[in-house]
Short mmCIF file of C-alpha atoms and ligand atoms in Angstrom, two decimals:
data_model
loop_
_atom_site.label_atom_id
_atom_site.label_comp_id
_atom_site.label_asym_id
_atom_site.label_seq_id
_atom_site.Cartn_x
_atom_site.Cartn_y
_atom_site.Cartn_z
CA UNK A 1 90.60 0.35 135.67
CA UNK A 2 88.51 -2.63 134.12
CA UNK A 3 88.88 -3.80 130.69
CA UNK A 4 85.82 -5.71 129.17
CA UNK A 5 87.26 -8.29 126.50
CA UNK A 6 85.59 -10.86 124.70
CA UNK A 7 87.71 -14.07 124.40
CA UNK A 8 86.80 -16.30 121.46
CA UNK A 9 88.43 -19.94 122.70
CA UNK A 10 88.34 -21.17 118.43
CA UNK A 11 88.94 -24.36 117.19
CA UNK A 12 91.78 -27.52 117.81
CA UNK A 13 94.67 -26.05 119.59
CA UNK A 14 92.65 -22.71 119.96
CA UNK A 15 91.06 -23.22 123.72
CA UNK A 16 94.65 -24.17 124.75
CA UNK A 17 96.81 -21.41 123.42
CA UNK A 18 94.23 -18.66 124.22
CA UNK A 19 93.60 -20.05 127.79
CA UNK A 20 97.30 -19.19 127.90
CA UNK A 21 97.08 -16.02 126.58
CA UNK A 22 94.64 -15.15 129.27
CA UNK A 23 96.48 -16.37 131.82
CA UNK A 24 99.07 -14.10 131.06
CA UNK A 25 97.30 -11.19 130.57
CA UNK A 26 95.63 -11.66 133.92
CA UNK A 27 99.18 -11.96 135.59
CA UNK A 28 100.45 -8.83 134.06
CA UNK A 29 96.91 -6.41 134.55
CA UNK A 30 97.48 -7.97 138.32
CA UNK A 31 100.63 -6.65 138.03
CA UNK A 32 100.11 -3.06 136.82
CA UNK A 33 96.84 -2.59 138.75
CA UNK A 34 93.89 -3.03 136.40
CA UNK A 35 91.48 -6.25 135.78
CA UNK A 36 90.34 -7.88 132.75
CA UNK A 37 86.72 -9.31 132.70
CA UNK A 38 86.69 -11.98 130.05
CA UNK A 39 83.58 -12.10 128.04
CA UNK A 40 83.32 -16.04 126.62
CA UNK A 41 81.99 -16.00 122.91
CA UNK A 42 81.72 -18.99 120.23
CA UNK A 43 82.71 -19.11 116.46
CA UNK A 44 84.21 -21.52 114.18
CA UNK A 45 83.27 -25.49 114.64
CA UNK A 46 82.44 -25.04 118.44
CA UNK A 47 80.04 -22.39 117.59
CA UNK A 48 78.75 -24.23 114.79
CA UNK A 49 78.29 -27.80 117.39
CA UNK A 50 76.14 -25.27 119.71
CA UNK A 51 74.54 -22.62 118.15
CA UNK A 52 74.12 -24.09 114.42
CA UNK A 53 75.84 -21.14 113.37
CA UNK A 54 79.71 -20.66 112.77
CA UNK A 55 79.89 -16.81 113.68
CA UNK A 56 76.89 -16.50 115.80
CA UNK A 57 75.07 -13.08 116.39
CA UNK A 58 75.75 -12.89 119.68
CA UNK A 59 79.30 -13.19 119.08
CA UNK A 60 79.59 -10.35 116.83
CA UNK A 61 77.26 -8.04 119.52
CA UNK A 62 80.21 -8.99 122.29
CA UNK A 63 82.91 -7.95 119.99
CA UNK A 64 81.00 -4.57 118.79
CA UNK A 65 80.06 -3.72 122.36
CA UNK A 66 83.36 -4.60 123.80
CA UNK A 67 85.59 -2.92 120.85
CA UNK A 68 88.84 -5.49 121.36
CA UNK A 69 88.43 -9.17 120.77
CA UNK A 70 91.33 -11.98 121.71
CA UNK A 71 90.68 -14.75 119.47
CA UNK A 72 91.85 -18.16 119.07
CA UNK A 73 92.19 -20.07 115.44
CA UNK A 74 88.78 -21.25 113.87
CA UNK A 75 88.84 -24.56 111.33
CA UNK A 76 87.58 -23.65 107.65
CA UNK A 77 87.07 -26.94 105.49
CA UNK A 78 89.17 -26.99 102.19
CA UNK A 79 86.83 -26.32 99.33
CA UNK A 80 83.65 -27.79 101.01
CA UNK A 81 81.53 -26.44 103.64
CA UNK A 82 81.04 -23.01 104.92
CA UNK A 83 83.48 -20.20 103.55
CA UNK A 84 86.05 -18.92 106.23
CA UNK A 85 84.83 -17.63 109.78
CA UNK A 86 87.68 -15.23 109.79
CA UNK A 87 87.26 -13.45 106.53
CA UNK A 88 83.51 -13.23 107.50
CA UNK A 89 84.55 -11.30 110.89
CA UNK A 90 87.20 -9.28 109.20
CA UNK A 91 84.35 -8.19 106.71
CA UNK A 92 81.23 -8.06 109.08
CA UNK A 93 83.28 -5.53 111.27
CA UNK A 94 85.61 -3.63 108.98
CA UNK A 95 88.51 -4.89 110.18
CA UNK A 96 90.59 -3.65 107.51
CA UNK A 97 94.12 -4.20 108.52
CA UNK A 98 95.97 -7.00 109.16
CA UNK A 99 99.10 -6.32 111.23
CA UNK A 100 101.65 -8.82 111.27
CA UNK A 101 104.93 -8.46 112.81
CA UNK A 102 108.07 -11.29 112.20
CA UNK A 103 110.71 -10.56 114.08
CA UNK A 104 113.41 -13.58 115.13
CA UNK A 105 114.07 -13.72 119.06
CA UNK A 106 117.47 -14.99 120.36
CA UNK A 107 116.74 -18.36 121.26
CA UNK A 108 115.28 -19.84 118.30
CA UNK A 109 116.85 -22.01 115.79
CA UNK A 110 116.59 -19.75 112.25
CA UNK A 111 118.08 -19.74 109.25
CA UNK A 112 118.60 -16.31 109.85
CA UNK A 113 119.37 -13.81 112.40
CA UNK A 114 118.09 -10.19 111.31
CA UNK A 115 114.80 -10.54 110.43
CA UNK A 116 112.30 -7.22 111.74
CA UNK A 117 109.21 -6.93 109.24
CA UNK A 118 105.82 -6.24 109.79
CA UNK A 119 103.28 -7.02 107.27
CA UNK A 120 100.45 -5.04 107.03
CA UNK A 121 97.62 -6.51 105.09
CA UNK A 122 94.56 -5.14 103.68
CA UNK A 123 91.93 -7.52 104.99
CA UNK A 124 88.46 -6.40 102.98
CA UNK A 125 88.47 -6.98 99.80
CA UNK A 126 90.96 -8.93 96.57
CA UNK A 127 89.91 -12.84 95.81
CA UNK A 128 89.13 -12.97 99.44
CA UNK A 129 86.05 -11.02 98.96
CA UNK A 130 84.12 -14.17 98.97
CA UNK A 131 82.54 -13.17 95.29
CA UNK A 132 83.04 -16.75 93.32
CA UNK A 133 80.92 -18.56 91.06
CA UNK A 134 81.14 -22.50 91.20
CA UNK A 135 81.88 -24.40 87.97
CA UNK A 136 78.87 -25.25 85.75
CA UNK A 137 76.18 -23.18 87.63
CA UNK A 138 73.78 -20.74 85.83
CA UNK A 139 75.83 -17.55 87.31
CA UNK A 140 79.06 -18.92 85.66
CA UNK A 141 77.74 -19.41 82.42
CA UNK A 142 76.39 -15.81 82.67
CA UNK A 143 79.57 -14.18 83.40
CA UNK A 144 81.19 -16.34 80.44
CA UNK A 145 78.81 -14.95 78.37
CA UNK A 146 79.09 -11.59 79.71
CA UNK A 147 82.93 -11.43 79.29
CA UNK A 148 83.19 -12.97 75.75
CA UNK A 149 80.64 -10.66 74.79
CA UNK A 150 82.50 -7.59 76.33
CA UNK A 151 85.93 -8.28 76.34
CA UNK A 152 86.03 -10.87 73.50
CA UNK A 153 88.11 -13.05 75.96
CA UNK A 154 87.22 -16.59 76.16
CA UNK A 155 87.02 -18.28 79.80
CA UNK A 156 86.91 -22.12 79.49
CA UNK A 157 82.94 -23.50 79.95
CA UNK A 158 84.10 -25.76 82.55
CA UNK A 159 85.38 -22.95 85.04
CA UNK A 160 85.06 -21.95 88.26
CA UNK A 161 85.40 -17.94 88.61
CA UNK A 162 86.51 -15.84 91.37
CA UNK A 163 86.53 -11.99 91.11
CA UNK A 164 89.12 -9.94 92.34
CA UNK A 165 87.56 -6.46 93.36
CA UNK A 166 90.48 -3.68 94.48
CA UNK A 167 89.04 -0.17 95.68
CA UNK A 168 90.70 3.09 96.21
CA UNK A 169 89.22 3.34 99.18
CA UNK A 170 90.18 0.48 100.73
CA UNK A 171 93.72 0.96 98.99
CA UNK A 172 94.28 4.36 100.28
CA UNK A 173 92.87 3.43 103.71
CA UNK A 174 95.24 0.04 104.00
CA UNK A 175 98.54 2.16 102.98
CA UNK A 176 97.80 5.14 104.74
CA UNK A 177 97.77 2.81 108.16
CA UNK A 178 101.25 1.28 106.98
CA UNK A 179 102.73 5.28 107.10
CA UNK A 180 100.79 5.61 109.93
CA UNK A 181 102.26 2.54 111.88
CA UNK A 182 105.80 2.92 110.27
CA UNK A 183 105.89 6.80 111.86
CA UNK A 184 104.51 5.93 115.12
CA UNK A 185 106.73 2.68 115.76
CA UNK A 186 109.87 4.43 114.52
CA UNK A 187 110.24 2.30 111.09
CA UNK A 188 112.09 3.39 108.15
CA UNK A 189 110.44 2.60 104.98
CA UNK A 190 107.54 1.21 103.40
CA UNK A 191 107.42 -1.11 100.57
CA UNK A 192 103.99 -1.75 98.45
CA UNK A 193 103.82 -4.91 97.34
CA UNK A 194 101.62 -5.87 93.91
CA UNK A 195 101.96 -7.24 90.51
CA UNK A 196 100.91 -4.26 88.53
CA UNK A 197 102.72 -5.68 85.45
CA UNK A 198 100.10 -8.30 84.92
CA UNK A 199 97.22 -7.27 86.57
CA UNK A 200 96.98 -3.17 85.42
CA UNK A 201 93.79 -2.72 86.27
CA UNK A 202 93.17 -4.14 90.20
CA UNK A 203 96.79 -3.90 91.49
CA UNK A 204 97.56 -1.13 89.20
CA UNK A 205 95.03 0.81 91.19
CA UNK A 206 96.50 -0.54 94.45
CA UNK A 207 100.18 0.39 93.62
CA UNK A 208 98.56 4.40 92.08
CA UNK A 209 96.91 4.50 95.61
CA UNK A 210 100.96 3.55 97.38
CA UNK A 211 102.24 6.31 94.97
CA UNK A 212 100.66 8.96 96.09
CA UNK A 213 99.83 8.32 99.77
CA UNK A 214 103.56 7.82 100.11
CA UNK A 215 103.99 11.58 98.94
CA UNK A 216 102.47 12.52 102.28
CA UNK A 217 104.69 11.38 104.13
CA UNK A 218 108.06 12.82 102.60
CA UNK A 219 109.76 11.49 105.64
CA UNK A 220 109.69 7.98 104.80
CA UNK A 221 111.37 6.02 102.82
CA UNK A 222 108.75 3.93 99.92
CA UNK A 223 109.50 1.69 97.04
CA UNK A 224 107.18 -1.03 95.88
CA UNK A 225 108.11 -4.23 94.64
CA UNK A 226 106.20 -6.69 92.27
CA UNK A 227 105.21 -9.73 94.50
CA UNK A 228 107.27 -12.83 93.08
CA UNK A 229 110.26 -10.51 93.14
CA UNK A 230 109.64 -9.61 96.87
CA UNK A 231 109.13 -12.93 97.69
CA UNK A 232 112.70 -13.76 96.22
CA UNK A 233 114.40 -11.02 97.87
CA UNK A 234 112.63 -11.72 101.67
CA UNK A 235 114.72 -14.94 101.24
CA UNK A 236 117.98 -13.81 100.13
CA UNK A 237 118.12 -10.07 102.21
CA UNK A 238 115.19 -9.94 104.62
CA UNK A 239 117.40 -6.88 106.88
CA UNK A 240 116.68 -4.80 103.56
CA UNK A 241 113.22 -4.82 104.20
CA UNK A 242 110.88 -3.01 106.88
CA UNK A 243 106.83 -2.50 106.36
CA UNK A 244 105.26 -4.19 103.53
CA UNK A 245 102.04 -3.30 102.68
CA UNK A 246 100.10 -5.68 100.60
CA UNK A 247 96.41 -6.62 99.29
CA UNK A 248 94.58 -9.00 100.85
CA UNK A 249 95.63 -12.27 99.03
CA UNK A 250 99.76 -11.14 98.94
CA UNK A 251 99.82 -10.63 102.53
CA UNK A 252 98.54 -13.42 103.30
CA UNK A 253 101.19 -15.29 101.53
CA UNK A 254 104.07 -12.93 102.43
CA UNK A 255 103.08 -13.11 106.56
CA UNK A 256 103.71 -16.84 106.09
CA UNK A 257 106.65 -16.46 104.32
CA UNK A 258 108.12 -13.89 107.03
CA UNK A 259 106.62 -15.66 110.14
CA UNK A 260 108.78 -19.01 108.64
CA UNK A 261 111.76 -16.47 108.51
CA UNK A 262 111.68 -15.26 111.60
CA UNK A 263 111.43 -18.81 112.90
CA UNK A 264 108.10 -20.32 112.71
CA UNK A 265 104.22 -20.30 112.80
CA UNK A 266 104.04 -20.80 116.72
CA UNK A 267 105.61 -17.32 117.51
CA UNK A 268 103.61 -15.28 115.03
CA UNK A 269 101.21 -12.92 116.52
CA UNK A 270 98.50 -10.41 114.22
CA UNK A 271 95.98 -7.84 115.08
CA UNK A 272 93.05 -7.14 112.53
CA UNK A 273 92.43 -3.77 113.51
CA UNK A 274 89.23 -1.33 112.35
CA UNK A 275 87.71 2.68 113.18
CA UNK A 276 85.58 0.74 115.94
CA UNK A 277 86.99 -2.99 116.76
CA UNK A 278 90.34 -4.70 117.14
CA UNK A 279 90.46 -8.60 117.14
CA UNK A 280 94.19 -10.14 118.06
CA UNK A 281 94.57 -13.81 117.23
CA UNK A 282 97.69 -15.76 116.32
CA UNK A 283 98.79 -16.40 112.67
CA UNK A 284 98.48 -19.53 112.76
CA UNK A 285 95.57 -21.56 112.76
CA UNK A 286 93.55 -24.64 114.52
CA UNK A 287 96.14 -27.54 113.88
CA UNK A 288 94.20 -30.26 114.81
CA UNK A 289 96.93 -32.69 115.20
CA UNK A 290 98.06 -31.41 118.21
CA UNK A 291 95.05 -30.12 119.80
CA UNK A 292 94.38 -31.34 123.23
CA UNK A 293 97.75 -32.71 123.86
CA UNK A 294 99.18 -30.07 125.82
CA UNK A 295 101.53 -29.22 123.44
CA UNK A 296 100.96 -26.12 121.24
CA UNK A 297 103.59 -23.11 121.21
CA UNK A 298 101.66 -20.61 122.64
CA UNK A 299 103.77 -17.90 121.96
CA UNK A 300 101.85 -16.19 118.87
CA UNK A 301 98.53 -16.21 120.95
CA UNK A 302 100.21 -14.51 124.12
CA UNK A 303 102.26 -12.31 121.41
CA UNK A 304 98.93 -11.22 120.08
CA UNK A 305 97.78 -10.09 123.75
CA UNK A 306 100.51 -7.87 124.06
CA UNK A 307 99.72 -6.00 120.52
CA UNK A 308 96.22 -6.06 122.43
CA UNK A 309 97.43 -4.67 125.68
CA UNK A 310 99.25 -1.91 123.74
CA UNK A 311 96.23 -0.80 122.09
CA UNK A 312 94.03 -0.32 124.68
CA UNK A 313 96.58 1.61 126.08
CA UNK A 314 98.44 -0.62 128.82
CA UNK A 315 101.91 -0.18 127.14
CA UNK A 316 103.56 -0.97 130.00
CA UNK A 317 101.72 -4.54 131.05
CA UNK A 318 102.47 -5.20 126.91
CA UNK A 319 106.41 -4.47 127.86
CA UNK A 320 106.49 -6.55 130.71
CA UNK A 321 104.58 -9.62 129.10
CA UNK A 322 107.02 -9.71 126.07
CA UNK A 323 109.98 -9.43 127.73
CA UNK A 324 108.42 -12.21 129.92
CA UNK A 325 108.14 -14.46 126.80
CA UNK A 326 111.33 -13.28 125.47
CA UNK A 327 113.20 -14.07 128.26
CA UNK A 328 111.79 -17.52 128.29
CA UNK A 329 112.47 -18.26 124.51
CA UNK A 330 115.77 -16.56 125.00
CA UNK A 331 116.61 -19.21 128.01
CA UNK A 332 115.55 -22.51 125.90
CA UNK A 333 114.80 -24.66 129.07
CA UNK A 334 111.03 -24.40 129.14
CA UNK A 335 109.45 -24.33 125.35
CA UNK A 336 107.24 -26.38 123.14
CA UNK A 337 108.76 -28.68 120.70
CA UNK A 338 108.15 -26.53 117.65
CA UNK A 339 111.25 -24.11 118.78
CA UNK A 340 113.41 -26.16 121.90
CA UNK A 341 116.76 -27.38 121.62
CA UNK A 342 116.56 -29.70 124.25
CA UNK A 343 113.45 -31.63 125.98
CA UNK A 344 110.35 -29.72 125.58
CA UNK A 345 108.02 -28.92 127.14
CA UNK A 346 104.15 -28.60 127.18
CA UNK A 347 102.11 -25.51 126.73
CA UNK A 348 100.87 -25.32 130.44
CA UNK A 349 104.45 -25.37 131.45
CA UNK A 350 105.79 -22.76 129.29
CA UNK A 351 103.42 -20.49 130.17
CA UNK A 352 103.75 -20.78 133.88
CA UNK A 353 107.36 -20.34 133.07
CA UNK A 354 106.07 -16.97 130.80
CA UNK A 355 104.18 -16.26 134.16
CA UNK A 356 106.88 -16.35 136.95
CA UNK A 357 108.86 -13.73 134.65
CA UNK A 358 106.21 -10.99 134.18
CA UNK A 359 108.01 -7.50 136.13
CA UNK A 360 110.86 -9.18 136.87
P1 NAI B 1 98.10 -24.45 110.92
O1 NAI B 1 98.70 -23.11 111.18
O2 NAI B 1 96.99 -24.85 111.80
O3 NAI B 1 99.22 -25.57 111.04
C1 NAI B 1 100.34 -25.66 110.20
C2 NAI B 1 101.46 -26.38 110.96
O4 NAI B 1 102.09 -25.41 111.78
C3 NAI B 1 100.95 -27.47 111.94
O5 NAI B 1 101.03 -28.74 111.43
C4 NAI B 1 101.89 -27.34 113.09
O6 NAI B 1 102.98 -28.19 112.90
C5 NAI B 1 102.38 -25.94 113.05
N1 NAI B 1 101.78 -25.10 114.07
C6 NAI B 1 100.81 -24.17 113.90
N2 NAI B 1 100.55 -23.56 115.04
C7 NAI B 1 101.39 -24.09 115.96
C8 NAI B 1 101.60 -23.85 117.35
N3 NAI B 1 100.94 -22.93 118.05
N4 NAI B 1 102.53 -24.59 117.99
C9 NAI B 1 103.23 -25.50 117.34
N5 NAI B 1 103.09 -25.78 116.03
C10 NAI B 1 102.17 -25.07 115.35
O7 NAI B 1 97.66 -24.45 109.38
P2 NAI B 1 96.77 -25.50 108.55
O8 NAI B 1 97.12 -26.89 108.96
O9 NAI B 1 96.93 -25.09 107.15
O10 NAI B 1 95.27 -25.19 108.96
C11 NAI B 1 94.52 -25.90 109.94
C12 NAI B 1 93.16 -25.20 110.08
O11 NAI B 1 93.33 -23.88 110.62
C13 NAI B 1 92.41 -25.03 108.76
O12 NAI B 1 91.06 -25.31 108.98
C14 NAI B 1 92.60 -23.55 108.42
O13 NAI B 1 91.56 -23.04 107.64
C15 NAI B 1 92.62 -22.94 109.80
N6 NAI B 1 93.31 -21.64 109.88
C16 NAI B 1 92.76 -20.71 110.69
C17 NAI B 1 93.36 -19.49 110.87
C18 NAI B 1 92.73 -18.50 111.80
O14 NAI B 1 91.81 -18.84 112.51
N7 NAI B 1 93.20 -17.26 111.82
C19 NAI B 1 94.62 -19.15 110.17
C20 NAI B 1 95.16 -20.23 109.38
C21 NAI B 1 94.51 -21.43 109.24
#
């Protein structure tokens, strides 16, 4: 069997972890008999140096043709410059969930000891949608206008807007693939996260939607939980918890907050999974002050390429390769700084280390 997968290298520590990632995907395919042909494509800063264009066309053509992407972090400039690559692929191929899994492995230094949650994210639509209107411009004024005249609420002159559209479809969609992934992986309950209390309208629609898919599925456990309150109970009783399923700008927040509880950014893998495409990349993103200097954790990245191997079916290459990393975080003698107790040691190492423990 031959897989065709584009690999997108991204930004600052990006070519470094994913290079890692596809070492270790080509040790364990080697392994369990099948190849992976890597198809090279640019986004992000590098894409931007070569091709003038942060997410160029071609890119997008691999990743259609291809159906699974393995993607390294792209840069986004704070408040300047062009709006972020990511959210632009997530939206350009409807990839409208955002799996993220925290779990804490034996062998890294955490605060605590039980933590198994997977956020799932809705990855479309919410402030992320990319609709905003800059302070002082022509469009602004409008929608001031519009909204005193309609709502008789006053926005300040001086603002800068950003609109917050929540669909049923994309609500129903987004929770239905939480049941959907809770059943399938054996989880026991599903908690919507929102803050329908304040905002009626948009997450009162999202938290309707959680209602009454979760009467589908009589099976499973559901309660939903208003987002500052979730956020205080992740810290004080994460083992209470299981799926959350959140809009766009909650889980974003919340993945942090559980990857940091399960023991840090450098072991937190995601998949942003569609109907046609999948694209697996690490939580984290480009951190330019370490890139090039060999010392990245590049545990999320190869984490990501086993959610990757396991949905395009090699469950048993995914196995291997995570018990391969497990092992080797378990063992503390050959990891990055970010999570050894000792000396550590660079990214090359660790994943040779990663490597010489596929199968065995
Ligand atoms: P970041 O995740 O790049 O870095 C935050 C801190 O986490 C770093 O200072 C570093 O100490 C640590 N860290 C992250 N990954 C690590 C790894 N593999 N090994 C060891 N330590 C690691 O977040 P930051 O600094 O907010 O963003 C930097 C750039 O990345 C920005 O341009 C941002 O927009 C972009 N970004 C891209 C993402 C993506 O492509 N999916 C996701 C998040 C941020």
């Amino acid at each position: 069997m031959k897989y065709t997968i584009t690999l997108i290298p991204g930004d600052g520590i990006g070519p470094e972890v994913s290079d890692a990632a596809r070492r270790c995907v080509d040790a364990a395919a080697k392994r369990h008999g099948f190849e992976v042909k890597w198809e090279i494509a640019l986004a992000g800063e590098t894409a931007e140096k070569k091709f003038g264009s942060v997410l160029p066309k071609s890119t997008l053509e691999s990743i259609k043709k291809n159906k699974v992407a393995l993607k390294g972090p792209l840069t986004t400039p704070i408040s300047e410059g062009f709006r972020s690559v990511n959210v632009e692929l997530r939206q350009r191929l409807d990839l409208f969930a955002n799996l993220r899994p925290a779990k804490h492995f034996e062998g890294i230094k955490s605060r605590y000891g039980k933590v198994d949650l997977v956020v799932v994210r809705e990855n479309t639509e919410d402030l992320y949608a990319g609709i905003e209107f800059d302070e002082g411009t022509r469009s602004a004024g409008q929608l001031i206008r519009f909204v005193k005249s309609k709502l008789g609420k006053k926005i300040r002159r001086d603002s800068a807007i950003t609109l917050k559209p929540i669909s049923k479809t994309a609500s129903e969609r987004i929770v239905k693939f939480a049941f959907d992934y809770a059943k399938d992986e054996k989880r026991k309950k599903v908690t919507a996260v929102h803050k329908a209390n304040i905002m009626k309208f948009t997450d009162g629609l999202f938290l309707k939607c959680a209602q009454r898919v979760a009467k589908k599925y009589p099976k499973m456990q559901f309660e939903d939980m208003i987002v500052d309150n979730m956020c205080m109970h992740l810290v004080t009783k994460p083992e209470d918890y299981d799926v959350l399923v959140c809009p766009n700008l909650y889980g974003d927040i919340i993945s942090d907050l559980c990857a940091g509880l399960a023991g840090g950014l450098g072991i937190a893998p995601s998949a942003n999974i569609g109907k046609d495409c999948a694209v697996f990349e690490p939580v984290h993103g480009s951190a330019p002050k370490h890139a090039g200097k060999d010392e990245a954790n590049p545990t999320a990245c190869i984490l990501s390429a086993v959610l990757m191997l396991s949905h395009i079916g090699e469950k048993k290459a995914a196995k291997d390769l995570e018990d391969a990393v497990l092992g080797v975080i378990k063992e503390n003698k050959f990891v990055t700084y970010d999570i050894a107790t000792g000396k550590p040691v660079g990214t090359k190492r660790m994943t040779s280390e990663i490597i010489s423990k596929i199968g065995k």
